Amino acid sequence: VGVLGDLASQRNTVAFVGSLSYAPNEYAATYFMQEIAPLARREGVAVRFRVAGKGATARLREIANACRVELIEDFDQLDYVVHDSVLAVPLFHGSGTRLKILEAMAIGVPVIATSKGLEGISARDGIEAIYAEDEVEFVEAIQVLTSNLGLANEISVAAHELVSREYSVRSLAPRLLETCETLIAARL
């Protein structure tokens, strides 16, 4: 993980990023657009909402349009999509490594996610990420991070340090080497 770049001078976008052809991500994107975005608007949170990912169905495109959520289906770099954002990850089922979360943390984007979304990532609530389990908690966290840039930046820095310490190639390589050596020794 490289050096943390300039932190955003404002957080005026909330983004969800993921492969939209994967059913748990499609559900999360739908929840983000139909539950979180409308509630945030009703609560007077003045941010843009963005969903980014390949594989959007016609139904997702219709939902994005109806909910006034920007949909980006083709992008090369995550930082293009989330540079001024808070990343929201309302993931309720599915499995796998949450690489988009780690990537966002590495580039200084604060993350709000369900415990399922942060599964396998050792982020502490309120320190490296904010945990939210329903649309009310998501909107509360969005309000806090978009109105308190100091806190958003503290979480961003702490998350970047977490990724550097626990998930970078530099930190993982010795553990991988040790595992390989143990496996080789066990076969001898």
Tab-separated table of N, CA and C in Angstrom, residues 15-120:
chain	number	residue	atom	x	y	z
A	15	ALA	N	-21.148	6.278	-2.274
A	15	ALA	CA	-21.039	5.319	-3.376
A	15	ALA	C	-21.140	3.885	-2.889
A	16	PHE	N	-21.708	3.059	-3.751
A	16	PHE	CA	-21.662	1.608	-3.592
A	16	PHE	C	-20.935	1.087	-4.817
A	17	VAL	N	-19.968	0.207	-4.618
A	17	VAL	CA	-19.180	-0.334	-5.722
A	17	VAL	C	-19.136	-1.850	-5.611
A	18	GLY	N	-19.408	-2.539	-6.717
A	18	GLY	CA	-19.313	-3.993	-6.726
A	18	GLY	C	-19.797	-4.560	-8.037
A	19	SER	N	-19.469	-5.803	-8.281
A	19	SER	CA	-19.949	-6.495	-9.476
A	19	SER	C	-21.462	-6.659	-9.360
A	20	LEU	N	-22.188	-6.000	-10.235
A	20	LEU	CA	-23.648	-5.965	-10.124
A	20	LEU	C	-24.311	-7.223	-10.663
A	21	SER	N	-23.547	-8.103	-11.275
A	21	SER	CA	-24.104	-9.378	-11.729
A	21	SER	C	-24.055	-10.444	-10.632
A	22	TYR	N	-23.398	-10.154	-9.527
A	22	TYR	CA	-23.326	-11.045	-8.373
A	22	TYR	C	-24.549	-10.753	-7.506
A	23	ALA	N	-25.379	-11.758	-7.261
A	23	ALA	CA	-26.674	-11.560	-6.610
A	23	ALA	C	-26.595	-10.800	-5.283
A	24	PRO	N	-25.672	-11.111	-4.369
A	24	PRO	CA	-25.607	-10.324	-3.133
A	24	PRO	C	-25.308	-8.836	-3.378
A	25	ASN	N	-24.479	-8.541	-4.373
A	25	ASN	CA	-24.193	-7.140	-4.704
A	25	ASN	C	-25.395	-6.472	-5.363
A	26	GLU	N	-26.104	-7.204	-6.200
A	26	GLU	CA	-27.302	-6.644	-6.823
A	26	GLU	C	-28.320	-6.289	-5.733
A	27	TYR	N	-28.483	-7.174	-4.765
A	27	TYR	CA	-29.395	-6.904	-3.657
A	27	TYR	C	-28.923	-5.677	-2.876
A	28	ALA	N	-27.621	-5.612	-2.587
A	28	ALA	CA	-27.076	-4.486	-1.828
A	28	ALA	C	-27.251	-3.176	-2.597
A	29	ALA	N	-27.011	-3.190	-3.897
A	29	ALA	CA	-27.179	-1.979	-4.712
A	29	ALA	C	-28.641	-1.542	-4.719
A	30	THR	N	-29.547	-2.497	-4.830
A	30	THR	CA	-30.973	-2.189	-4.808
A	30	THR	C	-31.358	-1.586	-3.461
A	31	TYR	N	-30.902	-2.180	-2.379
A	31	TYR	CA	-31.163	-1.674	-1.033
A	31	TYR	C	-30.610	-0.256	-0.884
A	32	PHE	N	-29.407	-0.047	-1.363
A	32	PHE	CA	-28.760	1.267	-1.322
A	32	PHE	C	-29.623	2.310	-2.034
A	33	MET	N	-30.108	1.955	-3.221
A	33	MET	CA	-30.883	2.914	-4.024
A	33	MET	C	-32.302	3.111	-3.513
A	34	GLN	N	-32.945	2.034	-3.074
A	34	GLN	CA	-34.362	2.120	-2.709
A	34	GLN	C	-34.616	2.412	-1.233
A	35	GLU	N	-33.664	2.144	-0.372
A	35	GLU	CA	-33.866	2.344	1.065
A	35	GLU	C	-32.987	3.462	1.628
A	36	ILE	N	-31.695	3.380	1.392
A	36	ILE	CA	-30.766	4.335	2.001
A	36	ILE	C	-30.888	5.719	1.353
A	37	ALA	N	-30.797	5.794	0.027
A	37	ALA	CA	-30.836	7.100	-0.660
A	37	ALA	C	-32.124	7.869	-0.365
A	38	PRO	N	-33.307	7.249	-0.502
A	38	PRO	CA	-34.528	8.019	-0.217
A	38	PRO	C	-34.626	8.489	1.238
A	39	LEU	N	-34.233	7.644	2.190
A	39	LEU	CA	-34.281	8.041	3.592
A	39	LEU	C	-33.325	9.208	3.841
A	40	ALA	N	-32.127	9.134	3.271
A	40	ALA	CA	-31.159	10.223	3.446
A	40	ALA	C	-31.723	11.532	2.890
A	41	ARG	N	-32.361	11.470	1.759
A	41	ARG	CA	-32.957	12.685	1.182
A	41	ARG	C	-34.071	13.223	2.069
A	42	ARG	N	-34.909	12.330	2.587
A	42	ARG	CA	-35.985	12.772	3.492
A	42	ARG	C	-35.425	13.427	4.748
A	43	GLU	N	-34.254	12.947	5.186
A	43	GLU	CA	-33.608	13.499	6.379
A	43	GLU	C	-32.812	14.769	6.068
A	44	GLY	N	-32.804	15.185	4.798
A	44	GLY	CA	-32.125	16.415	4.411
A	44	GLY	C	-30.635	16.298	4.203
A	45	VAL	N	-30.125	15.085	4.008
A	45	VAL	CA	-28.698	14.889	3.761
A	45	VAL	C	-28.425	15.264	2.302
A	46	ALA	N	-27.625	16.287	2.109
A	46	ALA	CA	-27.382	16.827	0.765
A	46	ALA	C	-26.136	16.203	0.149
A	47	VAL	N	-26.271	14.991	-0.344
A	47	VAL	CA	-25.177	14.294	-1.028
A	47	VAL	C	-25.715	13.663	-2.305
A	48	ARG	N	-24.783	13.332	-3.186
A	48	ARG	CA	-25.129	12.561	-4.387
A	48	ARG	C	-24.966	11.087	-4.055
A	49	PHE	N	-25.730	10.269	-4.760
A	49	PHE	CA	-25.626	8.822	-4.592
A	49	PHE	C	-25.158	8.218	-5.907
A	50	ARG	N	-24.221	7.258	-5.791
A	50	ARG	CA	-23.600	6.668	-6.976
A	50	ARG	C	-23.463	5.163	-6.765
A	51	VAL	N	-23.810	4.393	-7.796
A	51	VAL	CA	-23.568	2.955	-7.830
A	51	VAL	C	-22.630	2.709	-9.001
A	52	ALA	N	-21.574	1.929	-8.752
A	52	ALA	CA	-20.608	1.641	-9.808
A	52	ALA	C	-20.318	0.155	-9.845
A	53	GLY	N	-20.363	-0.390	-11.044
A	53	GLY	CA	-20.034	-1.795	-11.214
A	53	GLY	C	-20.499	-2.312	-12.547
A	54	LYS	N	-19.854	-3.350	-12.978
A	54	LYS	CA	-20.212	-3.982	-14.251
A	54	LYS	C	-21.377	-4.946	-14.041
A	55	GLY	N	-22.142	-5.169	-15.092
A	55	GLY	CA	-23.177	-6.189	-15.061
A	55	GLY	C	-24.533	-5.732	-14.573
A	56	ALA	N	-24.805	-4.432	-14.651
A	56	ALA	CA	-26.118	-3.943	-14.216
A	56	ALA	C	-27.206	-4.469	-15.155
A	57	THR	N	-28.288	-4.935	-14.569
A	57	THR	CA	-29.432	-5.396	-15.348
A	57	THR	C	-30.292	-4.190	-15.735
A	58	ALA	N	-31.215	-4.414	-16.652
A	58	ALA	CA	-32.155	-3.354	-17.027
A	58	ALA	C	-32.941	-2.905	-15.801
A	59	ARG	N	-33.295	-3.851	-14.938
A	59	ARG	CA	-34.028	-3.523	-13.717
A	59	ARG	C	-33.224	-2.580	-12.825
A	60	LEU	N	-31.918	-2.846	-12.643
A	60	LEU	CA	-31.082	-1.961	-11.830
A	60	LEU	C	-30.973	-0.577	-12.461
A	61	ARG	N	-30.873	-0.520	-13.780
A	61	ARG	CA	-30.815	0.774	-14.461
A	61	ARG	C	-32.097	1.563	-14.220
A	62	GLU	N	-33.224	0.877	-14.266
A	62	GLU	CA	-34.519	1.534	-14.015
A	62	GLU	C	-34.593	2.041	-12.575
A	63	ILE	N	-34.147	1.236	-11.630
A	63	ILE	CA	-34.166	1.648	-10.225
A	63	ILE	C	-33.270	2.864	-10.027
A	64	ALA	N	-32.077	2.834	-10.603
A	64	ALA	CA	-31.154	3.964	-10.474
A	64	ALA	C	-31.794	5.237	-11.022
A	65	ASN	N	-32.416	5.131	-12.166
A	65	ASN	CA	-33.066	6.294	-12.769
A	65	ASN	C	-34.211	6.794	-11.881
A	66	ALA	N	-35.056	5.890	-11.435
A	66	ALA	CA	-36.210	6.265	-10.605
A	66	ALA	C	-35.777	6.860	-9.266
A	67	CYS	N	-34.659	6.380	-8.724
A	67	CYS	CA	-34.191	6.836	-7.409
A	67	CYS	C	-33.182	7.982	-7.505
A	68	ARG	N	-32.919	8.450	-8.706
A	68	ARG	CA	-31.967	9.552	-8.938
A	68	ARG	C	-30.580	9.214	-8.395
A	69	VAL	N	-30.129	8.019	-8.745
A	69	VAL	CA	-28.808	7.548	-8.352
A	69	VAL	C	-27.971	7.420	-9.611
A	70	GLU	N	-26.784	8.004	-9.604
A	70	GLU	CA	-25.876	7.900	-10.738
A	70	GLU	C	-25.382	6.454	-10.837
A	71	LEU	N	-25.434	5.903	-12.034
A	71	LEU	CA	-24.963	4.530	-12.268
A	71	LEU	C	-23.786	4.590	-13.229
A	72	ILE	N	-22.637	4.101	-12.791
A	72	ILE	CA	-21.431	4.061	-13.616
A	72	ILE	C	-21.103	2.594	-13.850
A	73	GLU	N	-21.176	2.179	-15.099
A	73	GLU	CA	-20.953	0.766	-15.411
A	73	GLU	C	-19.572	0.481	-15.968
A	74	ASP	N	-18.857	1.506	-16.373
A	74	ASP	CA	-17.553	1.278	-16.983
A	74	ASP	C	-16.547	2.264	-16.398
A	75	PHE	N	-15.590	1.755	-15.645
A	75	PHE	CA	-14.544	2.599	-15.072
A	75	PHE	C	-13.298	1.753	-14.909
A	76	ASP	N	-12.160	2.421	-14.940
A	76	ASP	CA	-10.884	1.711	-14.824
A	76	ASP	C	-10.312	1.745	-13.407
A	77	GLN	N	-10.491	2.853	-12.727
A	77	GLN	CA	-9.872	3.033	-11.424
A	77	GLN	C	-10.934	3.333	-10.370
A	78	LEU	N	-10.843	2.654	-9.237
A	78	LEU	CA	-11.786	2.884	-8.153
A	78	LEU	C	-11.737	4.333	-7.682
A	79	ASP	N	-10.537	4.923	-7.634
A	79	ASP	CA	-10.451	6.291	-7.112
A	79	ASP	C	-11.226	7.280	-7.966
A	80	TYR	N	-11.417	7.003	-9.246
A	80	TYR	CA	-12.241	7.863	-10.094
A	80	TYR	C	-13.683	7.881	-9.582
A	81	VAL	N	-14.154	6.751	-9.120
A	81	VAL	CA	-15.546	6.608	-8.687
A	81	VAL	C	-15.748	7.127	-7.265
A	82	VAL	N	-14.766	6.976	-6.395
A	82	VAL	CA	-14.971	7.255	-4.974
A	82	VAL	C	-14.117	8.380	-4.403
A	83	HIS	N	-13.423	9.149	-5.211
A	83	HIS	CA	-12.465	10.130	-4.698
A	83	HIS	C	-13.065	11.133	-3.713
A	84	ASP	N	-14.315	11.528	-3.881
A	84	ASP	CA	-14.951	12.500	-2.987
A	84	ASP	C	-16.067	11.851	-2.180
A	85	SER	N	-15.951	10.555	-1.976
A	85	SER	CA	-17.082	9.782	-1.463
A	85	SER	C	-16.866	9.211	-0.080
A	86	VAL	N	-17.972	8.723	0.428
A	86	VAL	CA	-18.025	7.764	1.513
A	86	VAL	C	-18.481	6.478	0.839
A	87	LEU	N	-17.847	5.365	1.136
A	87	LEU	CA	-18.248	4.090	0.542
A	87	LEU	C	-19.262	3.419	1.449
A	88	ALA	N	-20.424	3.092	0.902
A	88	ALA	CA	-21.464	2.386	1.640
A	88	ALA	C	-21.520	0.951	1.138
A	89	VAL	N	-21.510	0.004	2.065
A	89	VAL	CA	-21.525	-1.417	1.703
A	89	VAL	C	-22.633	-2.119	2.496
A	90	PRO	N	-23.877	-2.000	2.011
A	90	PRO	CA	-24.991	-2.652	2.701
A	90	PRO	C	-25.142	-4.109	2.251
A	91	LEU	N	-24.128	-4.893	2.527
A	91	LEU	CA	-24.097	-6.295	2.112
A	91	LEU	C	-24.688	-7.151	3.231
A	92	PHE	N	-25.676	-7.965	2.883
A	92	PHE	CA	-26.370	-8.769	3.887
A	92	PHE	C	-26.153	-10.264	3.727
A	93	HIS	N	-25.663	-10.708	2.573
A	93	HIS	CA	-25.341	-12.118	2.381
A	93	HIS	C	-24.272	-12.221	1.307
A	94	GLY	N	-23.722	-13.410	1.163
A	94	GLY	CA	-22.636	-13.628	0.213
A	94	GLY	C	-21.345	-13.908	0.962
A	95	SER	N	-20.327	-14.202	0.202
A	95	SER	CA	-19.034	-14.508	0.797
A	95	SER	C	-17.944	-14.001	-0.120
A	96	GLY	N	-16.731	-14.146	0.327
A	96	GLY	CA	-15.596	-13.731	-0.483
A	96	GLY	C	-14.842	-12.592	0.178
A	97	THR	N	-13.740	-12.244	-0.433
A	97	THR	CA	-12.893	-11.175	0.069
A	97	THR	C	-13.452	-9.850	-0.405
A	98	ARG	N	-13.526	-8.909	0.471
A	98	ARG	CA	-14.087	-7.588	0.161
A	98	ARG	C	-12.963	-6.669	-0.326
A	99	LEU	N	-12.451	-6.973	-1.515
A	99	LEU	CA	-11.305	-6.229	-2.029
A	99	LEU	C	-11.630	-4.764	-2.278
A	100	LYS	N	-12.843	-4.447	-2.695
A	100	LYS	CA	-13.210	-3.042	-2.930
A	100	LYS	C	-13.154	-2.249	-1.626
A	101	ILE	N	-13.514	-2.874	-0.522
A	101	ILE	CA	-13.425	-2.185	0.771
A	101	ILE	C	-11.964	-1.918	1.118
A	102	LEU	N	-11.123	-2.932	0.986
A	102	LEU	CA	-9.700	-2.751	1.282
A	102	LEU	C	-9.079	-1.710	0.355
A	103	GLU	N	-9.448	-1.752	-0.911
A	103	GLU	CA	-8.920	-0.780	-1.869
A	103	GLU	C	-9.367	0.633	-1.491
A	104	ALA	N	-10.641	0.790	-1.134
A	104	ALA	CA	-11.138	2.113	-0.727
A	104	ALA	C	-10.397	2.598	0.515
A	105	MET	N	-10.232	1.717	1.495
A	105	MET	CA	-9.507	2.094	2.706
A	105	MET	C	-8.076	2.508	2.373
A	106	ALA	N	-7.451	1.791	1.464
A	106	ALA	CA	-6.066	2.081	1.102
A	106	ALA	C	-5.914	3.459	0.463
A	107	ILE	N	-6.944	3.937	-0.236
A	107	ILE	CA	-6.836	5.248	-0.889
A	107	ILE	C	-7.500	6.364	-0.085
A	108	GLY	N	-7.899	6.065	1.145
A	108	GLY	CA	-8.387	7.110	2.025
A	108	GLY	C	-9.860	7.416	1.947
A	109	VAL	N	-10.672	6.436	1.573
A	109	VAL	CA	-12.115	6.629	1.505
A	109	VAL	C	-12.745	5.994	2.745
A	110	PRO	N	-13.498	6.766	3.531
A	110	PRO	CA	-14.143	6.184	4.709
A	110	PRO	C	-15.244	5.211	4.307
A	111	VAL	N	-15.394	4.153	5.090
A	111	VAL	CA	-16.315	3.059	4.766
A	111	VAL	C	-17.382	2.932	5.846
A	112	ILE	N	-18.629	2.788	5.380
A	112	ILE	CA	-19.759	2.418	6.234
A	112	ILE	C	-20.232	1.074	5.702
A	113	ALA	N	-20.328	0.070	6.557
A	113	ALA	CA	-20.697	-1.259	6.067
A	113	ALA	C	-21.401	-2.061	7.150
A	114	THR	N	-22.116	-3.071	6.690
A	114	THR	CA	-22.703	-4.040	7.611
A	114	THR	C	-21.585	-4.923	8.169
A	115	SER	N	-21.896	-5.628	9.242
A	115	SER	CA	-20.910	-6.572	9.775
A	115	SER	C	-20.610	-7.644	8.731
A	116	LYS	N	-21.601	-8.025	7.925
A	116	LYS	CA	-21.370	-8.990	6.839
A	116	LYS	C	-20.419	-8.402	5.801
A	117	GLY	N	-20.602	-7.124	5.480
A	117	GLY	CA	-19.726	-6.465	4.511
A	117	GLY	C	-18.288	-6.392	4.973
A	118	LEU	N	-18.086	-6.221	6.276
A	118	LEU	CA	-16.736	-6.117	6.825
A	118	LEU	C	-16.203	-7.453	7.344
A	119	GLU	N	-16.938	-8.520	7.085
A	119	GLU	CA	-16.524	-9.850	7.532
A	119	GLU	C	-15.129	-10.169	7.001
A	120	GLY	N	-14.251	-10.579	7.905
A	120	GLY	CA	-12.888	-10.937	7.512
A	120	GLY	C	-11.929	-9.762	7.500
